[in-house]
GROMACS .gro file of C-alpha atoms in nm:
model
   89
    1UNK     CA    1  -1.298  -3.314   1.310
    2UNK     CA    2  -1.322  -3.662   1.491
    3UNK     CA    3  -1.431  -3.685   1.832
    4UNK     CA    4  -1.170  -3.844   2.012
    5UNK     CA    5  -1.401  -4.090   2.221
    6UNK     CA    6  -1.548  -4.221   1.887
    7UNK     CA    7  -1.230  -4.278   1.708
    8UNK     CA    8  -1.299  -4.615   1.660
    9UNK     CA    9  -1.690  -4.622   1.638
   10UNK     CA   10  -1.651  -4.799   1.276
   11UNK     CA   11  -1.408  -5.059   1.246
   12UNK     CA   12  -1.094  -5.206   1.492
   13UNK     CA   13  -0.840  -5.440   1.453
   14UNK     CA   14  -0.587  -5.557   1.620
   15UNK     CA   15  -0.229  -5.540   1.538
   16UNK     CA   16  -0.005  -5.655   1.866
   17UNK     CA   17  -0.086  -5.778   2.215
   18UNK     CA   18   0.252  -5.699   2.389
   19UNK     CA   19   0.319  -5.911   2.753
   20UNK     CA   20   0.469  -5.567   2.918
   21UNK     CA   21   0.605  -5.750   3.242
   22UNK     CA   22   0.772  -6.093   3.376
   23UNK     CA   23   0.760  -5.947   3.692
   24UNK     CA   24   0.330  -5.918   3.625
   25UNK     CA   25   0.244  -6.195   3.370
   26UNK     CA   26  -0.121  -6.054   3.384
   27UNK     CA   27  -0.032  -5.712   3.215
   28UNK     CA   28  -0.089  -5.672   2.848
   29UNK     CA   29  -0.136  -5.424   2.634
   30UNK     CA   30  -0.301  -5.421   2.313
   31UNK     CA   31  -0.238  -5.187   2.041
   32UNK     CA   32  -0.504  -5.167   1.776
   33UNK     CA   33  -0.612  -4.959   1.489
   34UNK     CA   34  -0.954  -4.816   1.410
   35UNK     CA   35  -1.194  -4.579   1.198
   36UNK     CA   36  -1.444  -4.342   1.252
   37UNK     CA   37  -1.746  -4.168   1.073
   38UNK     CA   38  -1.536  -3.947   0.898
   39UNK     CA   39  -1.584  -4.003   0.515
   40UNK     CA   40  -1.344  -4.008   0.250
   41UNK     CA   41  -1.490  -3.904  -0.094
   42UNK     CA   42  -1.238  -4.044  -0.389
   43UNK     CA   43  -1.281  -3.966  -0.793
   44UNK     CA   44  -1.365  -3.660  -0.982
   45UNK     CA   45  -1.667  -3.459  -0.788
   46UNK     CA   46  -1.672  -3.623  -0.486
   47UNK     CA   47  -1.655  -3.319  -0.250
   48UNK     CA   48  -2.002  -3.169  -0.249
   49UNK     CA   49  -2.338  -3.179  -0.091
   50UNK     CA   50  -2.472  -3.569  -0.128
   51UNK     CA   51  -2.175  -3.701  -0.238
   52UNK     CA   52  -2.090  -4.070  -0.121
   53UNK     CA   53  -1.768  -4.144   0.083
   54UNK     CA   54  -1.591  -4.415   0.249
   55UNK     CA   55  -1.639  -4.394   0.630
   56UNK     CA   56  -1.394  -4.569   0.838
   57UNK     CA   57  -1.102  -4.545   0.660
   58UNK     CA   58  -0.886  -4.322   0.782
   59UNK     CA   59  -0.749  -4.506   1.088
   60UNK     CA   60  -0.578  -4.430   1.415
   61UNK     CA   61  -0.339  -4.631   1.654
   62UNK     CA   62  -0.508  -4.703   2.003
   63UNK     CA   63  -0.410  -4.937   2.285
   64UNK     CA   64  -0.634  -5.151   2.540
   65UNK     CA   65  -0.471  -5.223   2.880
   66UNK     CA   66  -0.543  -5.567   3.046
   67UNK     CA   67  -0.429  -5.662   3.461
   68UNK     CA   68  -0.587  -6.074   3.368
   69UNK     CA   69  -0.398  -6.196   3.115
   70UNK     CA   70  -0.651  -6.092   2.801
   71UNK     CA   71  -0.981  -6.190   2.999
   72UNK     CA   72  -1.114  -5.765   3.001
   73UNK     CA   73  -1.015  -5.516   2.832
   74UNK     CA   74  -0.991  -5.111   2.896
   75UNK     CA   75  -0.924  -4.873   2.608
   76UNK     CA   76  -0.716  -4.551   2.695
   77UNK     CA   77  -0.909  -4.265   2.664
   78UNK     CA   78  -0.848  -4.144   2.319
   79UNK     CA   79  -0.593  -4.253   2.066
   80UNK     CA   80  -0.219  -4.268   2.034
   81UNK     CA   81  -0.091  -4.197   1.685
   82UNK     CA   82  -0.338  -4.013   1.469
   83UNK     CA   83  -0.283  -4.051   1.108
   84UNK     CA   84  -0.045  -3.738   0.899
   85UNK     CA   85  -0.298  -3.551   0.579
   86UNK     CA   86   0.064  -3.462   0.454
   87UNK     CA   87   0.105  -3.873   0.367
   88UNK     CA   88  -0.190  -3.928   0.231
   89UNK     CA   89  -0.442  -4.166   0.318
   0.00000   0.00000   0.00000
């Protein structure tokens, strides 16, 4: 189970910085991906004890908030769109 402060403790990238407002030029809001510790084990007896998986590879969609035009950043407490098991990786 992922902790939902860590959800990005791997790997991030970013995937949109949005302008939300012409009434506040200075808002933006970044929307992001990441991956945790979580590993994914792939091939034929990859499941047990001291088997090797890929961390970080499952990701998650996140956003960062911004009031100075991109100079700081602050990351919403947890994620926004968790990935589906039923699709996949």
């Amino acid at each position: 189970s992922t902790n939902s402060s860590t959800w990005d403790s791997v790997q991030t990238g970013v995937a949109d910085v949005v302008r939300v407002s012409l009434q506040d030029p200075n808002l933006l809001h970044m929307y992001y991906f990441g991956g945790d510790e979580e590993a994914i084990v792939f091939g034929p007896g990859g499941s047990g004890p001291g088997s090797n998986g890929i961390v970080g590879f499952r990701m998650r969609i996140g956003r960062a908030i911004s009031k100075d035009n991109g100079r700081t950043w602050t990351k919403d407490p947890t994620y926004l769109l968790d990935y589906d098991e039923s699709e996949g990786f």
